[in-house]
Structure formats: C-alpha cells, structure tokens
XYZ file of C-alpha atoms in Angstrom:
65
model
C 11.537 -10.695 -52.438
C 15.253 -11.324 -52.407
C 16.846 -13.562 -49.786
C 20.323 -14.985 -49.542
C 20.703 -18.671 -48.748
C 24.233 -19.867 -48.084
C 25.583 -16.783 -49.872
C 23.457 -17.325 -53.005
C 20.636 -14.934 -53.933
C 17.139 -16.325 -54.481
C 13.753 -14.816 -55.195
C 10.835 -15.909 -53.034
C 7.259 -14.636 -52.845
C 6.521 -12.106 -50.092
C 5.534 -13.673 -46.769
C 7.585 -16.812 -47.493
C 8.614 -19.021 -44.603
C 11.911 -20.722 -43.847
C 10.364 -23.967 -45.056
C 9.857 -22.337 -48.483
C 13.530 -21.440 -48.698
C 14.512 -24.963 -47.627
C 12.311 -26.415 -50.367
C 13.836 -24.035 -52.882
C 17.340 -25.341 -52.217
C 16.132 -28.924 -51.728
C 17.716 -29.121 -48.270
C 18.171 -32.629 -46.904
C 18.194 -33.224 -43.129
C 20.006 -33.118 -40.852
C 20.745 -29.411 -40.793
C 20.366 -26.315 -38.635
C 19.128 -22.948 -39.860
C 20.144 -19.434 -38.901
C 18.509 -16.261 -40.166
C 20.627 -13.135 -39.867
C 22.985 -15.072 -37.550
C 20.185 -16.165 -35.175
C 19.478 -19.885 -35.000
C 15.855 -20.803 -35.592
C 14.435 -23.949 -33.960
C 13.195 -26.616 -36.353
C 9.706 -26.241 -34.857
C 9.605 -22.656 -36.210
C 10.474 -23.379 -39.870
C 6.782 -23.371 -40.886
C 5.933 -20.168 -38.962
C 9.053 -18.000 -39.327
C 8.310 -15.323 -41.929
C 11.257 -14.188 -43.996
C 11.900 -10.565 -44.897
C 13.558 -8.882 -47.853
C 17.352 -9.326 -47.775
C 17.335 -11.897 -44.968
C 20.494 -13.958 -44.897
C 19.813 -17.618 -44.280
C 22.480 -20.136 -43.408
C 21.657 -23.821 -43.727
C 24.329 -25.684 -41.829
C 24.876 -29.432 -42.109
C 26.685 -31.233 -39.292
C 30.211 -32.415 -39.919
C 31.267 -35.827 -38.670
C 34.633 -37.379 -38.486
C 37.380 -38.197 -36.127
C-alpha cells in the first residue's frame, strides 16, 4: 500500500503499523507522529494500523533560544 511520510511516498505491506513506517525512514528519537493530522501517542506506534494513502508526519523537536 502507498503511504506518504513527510511528503515522500513509500510502499508498505498491507496492515503495516506506524512502527513499520518509522523503521522504513530510520527515524531517530525524539519525535512525535501524526497520521492524517491527528497525533498518535508513542504507546500506539506498535498497534496503530496504517491505511492506503495515509499521510504521516514525523516531527522532531526544535531547540534553540
């Protein structure tokens, strides 16, 4: 199935989880994840099933002064 992660298209097997998408892009913590503009708690990454055309945003915190 096709998903979009940070505006880049990827192919994942059907029934993939958020954790699969994070592995695909080699995401390094810390980060937050939103699927279709809805934030998903970290505790749900292993259980949240993705669907065709889901748009996933992986957002890293920005520090500075």
